[in-house]
Amino acid sequence: MPAETLPTTKTATLAFEDKTVSLPVVSGSEQESAVDIQKLRAQTGLITMDPGFGNTGACKSAITFIDGEKGILRYRGYDIAELAEKSTFVEVAWLLLNGDLPKADELKGLTADITRHTLLNENFRRFFDALPKDAHPMPVCAAAVAALATFYQGDDGAGNTHDTVIRLIAKMPTLASYSYKHSIGQPFMYPVNKLDYASNFLHMMFATPCDDYEVDPVLAKAMDLLLIVHADHEQNCSTSTVRMVGSSQANLYASVSAGISALWGALHGGANQQVIEMLERIEADGGDAQKFVDRAKTKKDNSRLMGFGHRVYKNYDPRATILRKACVDVLKRLKMQSRQLDIAMKLEDIALKDEYFISHKLYPNVDFYSGIIYKAMGIPVNMFTVMFAIGRMPGWIAQWLESRQDPDNRIARPRQIYTGHTQRPYSPIEKR
Ligand code: ACO
């Protein structure tokens, strides 16, 4: 469902040297406005400078809406809290990909399609053998998703993308669990078609051929919830990467693989791993949350309160509210005490009253509580970001498809302000 052409509502005037230009101001459906600078360079010779793209709209999109000031997140107009309470991950995947909630037969069809494509080609199992046992599962998954393109070579994603979309959503949990099984030296578990998406993933992670394994429905529900809250987040670093790679007409596997690599970074999806490691450090250091908050405020210390702050949210990340509650529910269900949850809540309590965090508008983000749930479920810390990638898959795909269908889409090619040497003559090696 391509986004519509943006209506021009007003104009902005830019005066520079002896020129004055009028630039169109375009608006979206939630009244956010943007100065359209597409003709700026042609008219003035100027480009804009916006490192980190904090003020740059790279595309129009009808998929996800965020109001960071108010703490709002909606997929296709539906509030994230309502989806988290009433929907399922597969239904949300349909919603993101198609624009509306599915009818009963559509949901059944998608579920059946995904279930039928969870198996990997048997030859693919050997791919994992080539990698070291202690390989981090994020690059393993990035490489594996890129390698899927070699098995489906006719599928460039430009025309009939249906099978590619289904394959990526269906095979991602299989690839993720295989990367884990490889790291602990256990046999790969085949997918089980009678299980739902989240249960099947937990089965492939934790079952072995020697024992019966019953998936706990409460944990499966919590996993499904985690996948829903991660499913899309508009133009973040990894999604922009997927769009950027796709803008060169690279196929969907290659584009998503690049997105997984972008997600791996500590300032993006890697933060959930960093949060648990931070909580473990604080626990090992005696559990003094105040001391850590004080350190996080000290610039020269270079330590940040991981799981806090967000480029877009200047209010509580609505996903953190959902996961904070899920965290308490899961631990209760498992009859587990978590010293780390206590420390996390203490950190949050202190930070939310602290002048530095208040004035910098730093609130818990999605990663603050997700790691505690994963840990309670037995997911190893280095797999946390992989969980994020499984959840984000429908969002990446929906964004990629939208950009491919957008008639205004051009290859992404930013400009720069050059700060190197001006022209100088080549000097022969004996004279250097
Ligand atoms: N702890 C302490 N101070 C912080 C934190 C934090 N977690 N986050 C930002 N700040 C401070 C910065 O030091 C800076 O202070 P200054 O203006 O006094 O110099 C100010 O807040 C703005 O920070 P920036 O890094 O410029 O903000 P930006 O929008 O570029 O970064 C980011 C956002 C990367 C998320 C940042 O808040 C951060 O590093 N948080 C911790 C990592 C994290 O949790 N990442 C997950 C993000 S959610 C996701 O990707 C799924």
PDB file of N, CA, C and O in Angstrom, residues 255-300:
ATOM      1  N   SER A 255      18.827  -6.811   1.610  1.00  0.00           N
ATOM      2  CA  SER A 255      18.445  -5.589   2.316  1.00  0.00           C
ATOM      3  C   SER A 255      18.192  -5.885   3.791  1.00  0.00           C
ATOM      4  O   SER A 255      18.651  -5.155   4.679  1.00  0.00           O
ATOM      5  N   VAL A 256      17.474  -6.973   4.063  1.00  0.00           N
ATOM      6  CA  VAL A 256      17.163  -7.315   5.453  1.00  0.00           C
ATOM      7  C   VAL A 256      18.432  -7.750   6.192  1.00  0.00           C
ATOM      8  O   VAL A 256      18.610  -7.436   7.375  1.00  0.00           O
ATOM      9  N   SER A 257      19.310  -8.436   5.501  1.00  0.00           N
ATOM     10  CA  SER A 257      20.570  -8.838   6.127  1.00  0.00           C
ATOM     11  C   SER A 257      21.340  -7.602   6.605  1.00  0.00           C
ATOM     12  O   SER A 257      21.889  -7.574   7.718  1.00  0.00           O
ATOM     13  N   ALA A 258      21.336  -6.560   5.786  1.00  0.00           N
ATOM     14  CA  ALA A 258      22.012  -5.304   6.188  1.00  0.00           C
ATOM     15  C   ALA A 258      21.308  -4.697   7.398  1.00  0.00           C
ATOM     16  O   ALA A 258      21.954  -4.155   8.305  1.00  0.00           O
ATOM     17  N   GLY A 259      19.984  -4.807   7.428  1.00  0.00           N
ATOM     18  CA  GLY A 259      19.227  -4.296   8.578  1.00  0.00           C
ATOM     19  C   GLY A 259      19.609  -5.028   9.859  1.00  0.00           C
ATOM     20  O   GLY A 259      19.747  -4.415  10.922  1.00  0.00           O
ATOM     21  N   ILE A 260      19.808  -6.333   9.762  1.00  0.00           N
ATOM     22  CA  ILE A 260      20.198  -7.108  10.955  1.00  0.00           C
ATOM     23  C   ILE A 260      21.558  -6.617  11.453  1.00  0.00           C
ATOM     24  O   ILE A 260      21.771  -6.434  12.657  1.00  0.00           O
ATOM     25  N   SER A 261      22.475  -6.363  10.531  1.00  0.00           N
ATOM     26  CA  SER A 261      23.795  -5.865  10.935  1.00  0.00           C
ATOM     27  C   SER A 261      23.678  -4.506  11.626  1.00  0.00           C
ATOM     28  O   SER A 261      24.339  -4.249  12.631  1.00  0.00           O
ATOM     29  N   ALA A 262      22.822  -3.644  11.090  1.00  0.00           N
ATOM     30  CA  ALA A 262      22.650  -2.314  11.706  1.00  0.00           C
ATOM     31  C   ALA A 262      22.039  -2.446  13.098  1.00  0.00           C
ATOM     32  O   ALA A 262      22.397  -1.721  14.028  1.00  0.00           O
ATOM     33  N   LEU A 263      21.141  -3.400  13.237  1.00  0.00           N
ATOM     34  CA  LEU A 263      20.453  -3.582  14.523  1.00  0.00           C
ATOM     35  C   LEU A 263      21.404  -4.059  15.611  1.00  0.00           C
ATOM     36  O   LEU A 263      21.167  -3.852  16.798  1.00  0.00           O
ATOM     37  N   TRP A 264      22.491  -4.716  15.199  1.00  0.00           N
ATOM     38  CA  TRP A 264      23.417  -5.337  16.136  1.00  0.00           C
ATOM     39  C   TRP A 264      24.085  -4.310  17.063  1.00  0.00           C
ATOM     40  O   TRP A 264      24.449  -4.608  18.205  1.00  0.00           O
ATOM     41  N   GLY A 265      24.237  -3.084  16.592  1.00  0.00           N
ATOM     42  CA  GLY A 265      25.001  -2.071  17.335  1.00  0.00           C
ATOM     43  C   GLY A 265      24.441  -1.776  18.717  1.00  0.00           C
ATOM     44  O   GLY A 265      23.235  -1.821  18.940  1.00  0.00           O
ATOM     45  N   ALA A 266      25.362  -1.425  19.648  1.00  0.00           N
ATOM     46  CA  ALA A 266      24.990  -1.207  21.055  1.00  0.00           C
ATOM     47  C   ALA A 266      24.012  -0.049  21.235  1.00  0.00           C
ATOM     48  O   ALA A 266      23.256  -0.029  22.197  1.00  0.00           O
ATOM     49  N   LEU A 267      24.027   0.927  20.325  1.00  0.00           N
ATOM     50  CA  LEU A 267      23.113   2.063  20.486  1.00  0.00           C
ATOM     51  C   LEU A 267      21.742   1.772  19.895  1.00  0.00           C
ATOM     52  O   LEU A 267      20.836   2.582  19.999  1.00  0.00           O
ATOM     53  N   HIS A 268      21.599   0.619  19.257  1.00  0.00           N
ATOM     54  CA  HIS A 268      20.304   0.290  18.632  1.00  0.00           C
ATOM     55  C   HIS A 268      19.813  -1.009  19.292  1.00  0.00           C
ATOM     56  O   HIS A 268      19.617  -1.047  20.506  1.00  0.00           O
ATOM     57  N   GLY A 269      19.648  -2.071  18.536  1.00  0.00           N
ATOM     58  CA  GLY A 269      19.088  -3.314  19.109  1.00  0.00           C
ATOM     59  C   GLY A 269      20.012  -3.969  20.121  1.00  0.00           C
ATOM     60  O   GLY A 269      19.556  -4.713  20.992  1.00  0.00           O
ATOM     61  N   GLY A 270      21.310  -3.696  19.995  1.00  0.00           N
ATOM     62  CA  GLY A 270      22.279  -4.292  20.926  1.00  0.00           C
ATOM     63  C   GLY A 270      22.118  -3.785  22.346  1.00  0.00           C
ATOM     64  O   GLY A 270      22.725  -4.318  23.281  1.00  0.00           O
ATOM     65  N   ALA A 271      21.275  -2.755  22.536  1.00  0.00           N
ATOM     66  CA  ALA A 271      21.137  -2.174  23.878  1.00  0.00           C
ATOM     67  C   ALA A 271      20.501  -3.156  24.860  1.00  0.00           C
ATOM     68  O   ALA A 271      20.774  -3.093  26.057  1.00  0.00           O
ATOM     69  N   ASN A 272      19.646  -4.092  24.373  1.00  0.00           N
ATOM     70  CA  ASN A 272      19.014  -5.018  25.335  1.00  0.00           C
ATOM     71  C   ASN A 272      20.059  -5.918  26.004  1.00  0.00           C
ATOM     72  O   ASN A 272      19.971  -6.216  27.189  1.00  0.00           O
ATOM     73  N   GLN A 273      21.069  -6.316  25.220  1.00  0.00           N
ATOM     74  CA  GLN A 273      22.174  -7.086  25.804  1.00  0.00           C
ATOM     75  C   GLN A 273      22.952  -6.204  26.789  1.00  0.00           C
ATOM     76  O   GLN A 273      23.326  -6.639  27.884  1.00  0.00           O
ATOM     77  N   GLN A 274      23.175  -4.956  26.384  1.00  0.00           N
ATOM     78  CA  GLN A 274      23.940  -4.028  27.234  1.00  0.00           C
ATOM     79  C   GLN A 274      23.212  -3.758  28.555  1.00  0.00           C
ATOM     80  O   GLN A 274      23.840  -3.552  29.577  1.00  0.00           O
ATOM     81  N   VAL A 275      21.871  -3.742  28.505  1.00  0.00           N
ATOM     82  CA  VAL A 275      21.111  -3.469  29.729  1.00  0.00           C
ATOM     83  C   VAL A 275      21.348  -4.580  30.745  1.00  0.00           C
ATOM     84  O   VAL A 275      21.669  -4.317  31.912  1.00  0.00           O
ATOM     85  N   ILE A 276      21.236  -5.823  30.309  1.00  0.00           N
ATOM     86  CA  ILE A 276      21.427  -6.948  31.245  1.00  0.00           C
ATOM     87  C   ILE A 276      22.859  -6.952  31.769  1.00  0.00           C
ATOM     88  O   ILE A 276      23.095  -7.161  32.963  1.00  0.00           O
ATOM     89  N   GLU A 277      23.811  -6.673  30.880  1.00  0.00           N
ATOM     90  CA  GLU A 277      25.205  -6.657  31.339  1.00  0.00           C
ATOM     91  C   GLU A 277      25.413  -5.541  32.364  1.00  0.00           C
ATOM     92  O   GLU A 277      26.143  -5.705  33.338  1.00  0.00           O
ATOM     93  N   MET A 278      24.733  -4.403  32.136  1.00  0.00           N
ATOM     94  CA  MET A 278      24.809  -3.293  33.104  1.00  0.00           C
ATOM     95  C   MET A 278      24.194  -3.718  34.437  1.00  0.00           C
ATOM     96  O   MET A 278      24.783  -3.501  35.505  1.00  0.00           O
ATOM     97  N   LEU A 279      23.021  -4.358  34.387  1.00  0.00           N
ATOM     98  CA  LEU A 279      22.361  -4.780  35.630  1.00  0.00           C
ATOM     99  C   LEU A 279      23.219  -5.811  36.366  1.00  0.00           C
ATOM    100  O   LEU A 279      23.317  -5.790  37.594  1.00  0.00           O
ATOM    101  N   GLU A 280      23.864  -6.702  35.600  1.00  0.00           N
ATOM    102  CA  GLU A 280      24.741  -7.697  36.236  1.00  0.00           C
ATOM    103  C   GLU A 280      25.930  -7.012  36.922  1.00  0.00           C
ATOM    104  O   GLU A 280      26.317  -7.384  38.022  1.00  0.00           O
ATOM    105  N   ARG A 281      26.470  -5.983  36.246  1.00  0.00           N
ATOM    106  CA  ARG A 281      27.606  -5.255  36.843  1.00  0.00           C
ATOM    107  C   ARG A 281      27.173  -4.559  38.131  1.00  0.00           C
ATOM    108  O   ARG A 281      27.878  -4.585  39.132  1.00  0.00           O
ATOM    109  N   ILE A 282      26.001  -3.925  38.084  1.00  0.00           N
ATOM    110  CA  ILE A 282      25.526  -3.208  39.283  1.00  0.00           C
ATOM    111  C   ILE A 282      25.282  -4.210  40.410  1.00  0.00           C
ATOM    112  O   ILE A 282      25.649  -3.971  41.563  1.00  0.00           O
ATOM    113  N   GLU A 283      24.705  -5.369  40.066  1.00  0.00           N
ATOM    114  CA  GLU A 283      24.437  -6.400  41.080  1.00  0.00           C
ATOM    115  C   GLU A 283      25.758  -6.883  41.692  1.00  0.00           C
ATOM    116  O   GLU A 283      25.894  -6.951  42.919  1.00  0.00           O
ATOM    117  N   ALA A 284      26.743  -7.153  40.808  1.00  0.00           N
ATOM    118  CA  ALA A 284      28.025  -7.644  41.307  1.00  0.00           C
ATOM    119  C   ALA A 284      28.726  -6.600  42.169  1.00  0.00           C
ATOM    120  O   ALA A 284      29.508  -6.927  43.070  1.00  0.00           O
ATOM    121  N   ASP A 285      28.404  -5.338  41.929  1.00  0.00           N
ATOM    122  CA  ASP A 285      29.048  -4.233  42.642  1.00  0.00           C
ATOM    123  C   ASP A 285      28.282  -3.873  43.928  1.00  0.00           C
ATOM    124  O   ASP A 285      28.478  -2.803  44.493  1.00  0.00           O
ATOM    125  N   GLY A 286      27.325  -4.718  44.307  1.00  0.00           N
ATOM    126  CA  GLY A 286      26.610  -4.471  45.563  1.00  0.00           C
ATOM    127  C   GLY A 286      25.206  -3.932  45.368  1.00  0.00           C
ATOM    128  O   GLY A 286      24.466  -3.719  46.324  1.00  0.00           O
ATOM    129  N   GLY A 287      24.820  -3.664  44.104  1.00  0.00           N
ATOM    130  CA  GLY A 287      23.425  -3.274  43.829  1.00  0.00           C
ATOM    131  C   GLY A 287      23.108  -1.816  44.081  1.00  0.00           C
ATOM    132  O   GLY A 287      21.937  -1.468  44.266  1.00  0.00           O
ATOM    133  N   ASP A 288      24.119  -0.952  44.082  1.00  0.00           N
ATOM    134  CA  ASP A 288      23.873   0.467  44.375  1.00  0.00           C
ATOM    135  C   ASP A 288      23.413   1.207  43.103  1.00  0.00           C
ATOM    136  O   ASP A 288      24.229   1.680  42.310  1.00  0.00           O
ATOM    137  N   ALA A 289      22.089   1.296  42.925  1.00  0.00           N
ATOM    138  CA  ALA A 289      21.535   1.925  41.716  1.00  0.00           C
ATOM    139  C   ALA A 289      21.871   3.418  41.661  1.00  0.00           C
ATOM    140  O   ALA A 289      22.179   3.948  40.591  1.00  0.00           O
ATOM    141  N   GLN A 290      21.813   4.069  42.814  1.00  0.00           N
ATOM    142  CA  GLN A 290      22.086   5.517  42.857  1.00  0.00           C
ATOM    143  C   GLN A 290      23.492   5.815  42.317  1.00  0.00           C
ATOM    144  O   GLN A 290      23.679   6.743  41.525  1.00  0.00           O
ATOM    145  N   LYS A 291      24.453   4.980  42.739  1.00  0.00           N
ATOM    146  CA  LYS A 291      25.844   5.192  42.298  1.00  0.00           C
ATOM    147  C   LYS A 291      25.920   5.120  40.771  1.00  0.00           C
ATOM    148  O   LYS A 291      26.581   5.934  40.127  1.00  0.00           O
ATOM    149  N   PHE A 292      25.199   4.175  40.189  1.00  0.00           N
ATOM    150  CA  PHE A 292      25.276   4.028  38.736  1.00  0.00           C
ATOM    151  C   PHE A 292      24.605   5.191  38.016  1.00  0.00           C
ATOM    152  O   PHE A 292      25.136   5.701  37.018  1.00  0.00           O
ATOM    153  N   VAL A 293      23.474   5.638  38.559  1.00  0.00           N
ATOM    154  CA  VAL A 293      22.793   6.787  37.938  1.00  0.00           C
ATOM    155  C   VAL A 293      23.727   8.006  37.987  1.00  0.00           C
ATOM    156  O   VAL A 293      23.854   8.747  37.004  1.00  0.00           O
ATOM    157  N   ASP A 294      24.399   8.184  39.120  1.00  0.00           N
ATOM    158  CA  ASP A 294      25.332   9.315  39.246  1.00  0.00           C
ATOM    159  C   ASP A 294      26.452   9.212  38.209  1.00  0.00           C
ATOM    160  O   ASP A 294      26.839  10.200  37.586  1.00  0.00           O
ATOM    161  N   ARG A 295      26.950   7.996  38.013  1.00  0.00           N
ATOM    162  CA  ARG A 295      28.021   7.799  37.014  1.00  0.00           C
ATOM    163  C   ARG A 295      27.518   8.116  35.615  1.00  0.00           C
ATOM    164  O   ARG A 295      28.216   8.721  34.808  1.00  0.00           O
ATOM    165  N   ALA A 296      26.281   7.688  35.326  1.00  0.00           N
ATOM    166  CA  ALA A 296      25.730   7.887  33.977  1.00  0.00           C
ATOM    167  C   ALA A 296      25.579   9.376  33.653  1.00  0.00           C
ATOM    168  O   ALA A 296      25.526   9.758  32.484  1.00  0.00           O
ATOM    169  N   LYS A 297      25.534  10.207  34.694  1.00  0.00           N
ATOM    170  CA  LYS A 297      25.383  11.656  34.453  1.00  0.00           C
ATOM    171  C   LYS A 297      26.728  12.332  34.220  1.00  0.00           C
ATOM    172  O   LYS A 297      26.790  13.453  33.757  1.00  0.00           O
ATOM    173  N   THR A 298      27.807  11.630  34.598  1.00  0.00           N
ATOM    174  CA  THR A 298      29.126  12.242  34.510  1.00  0.00           C
ATOM    175  C   THR A 298      29.691  12.026  33.117  1.00  0.00           C
ATOM    176  O   THR A 298      29.914  10.890  32.704  1.00  0.00           O
ATOM    177  N   LYS A 299      29.888  13.122  32.411  1.00  0.00           N
ATOM    178  CA  LYS A 299      30.311  13.006  31.002  1.00  0.00           C
ATOM    179  C   LYS A 299      31.631  12.255  30.856  1.00  0.00           C
ATOM    180  O   LYS A 299      31.775  11.393  30.001  1.00  0.00           O
ATOM    181  N   LYS A 300      32.608  12.591  31.745  1.00  0.00           N
ATOM    182  CA  LYS A 300      33.940  12.013  31.532  1.00  0.00           C
ATOM    183  C   LYS A 300      33.950  10.499  31.800  1.00  0.00           C
ATOM    184  O   LYS A 300      34.806   9.782  31.340  1.00  0.00           O
TER     185      LYS A 300
END
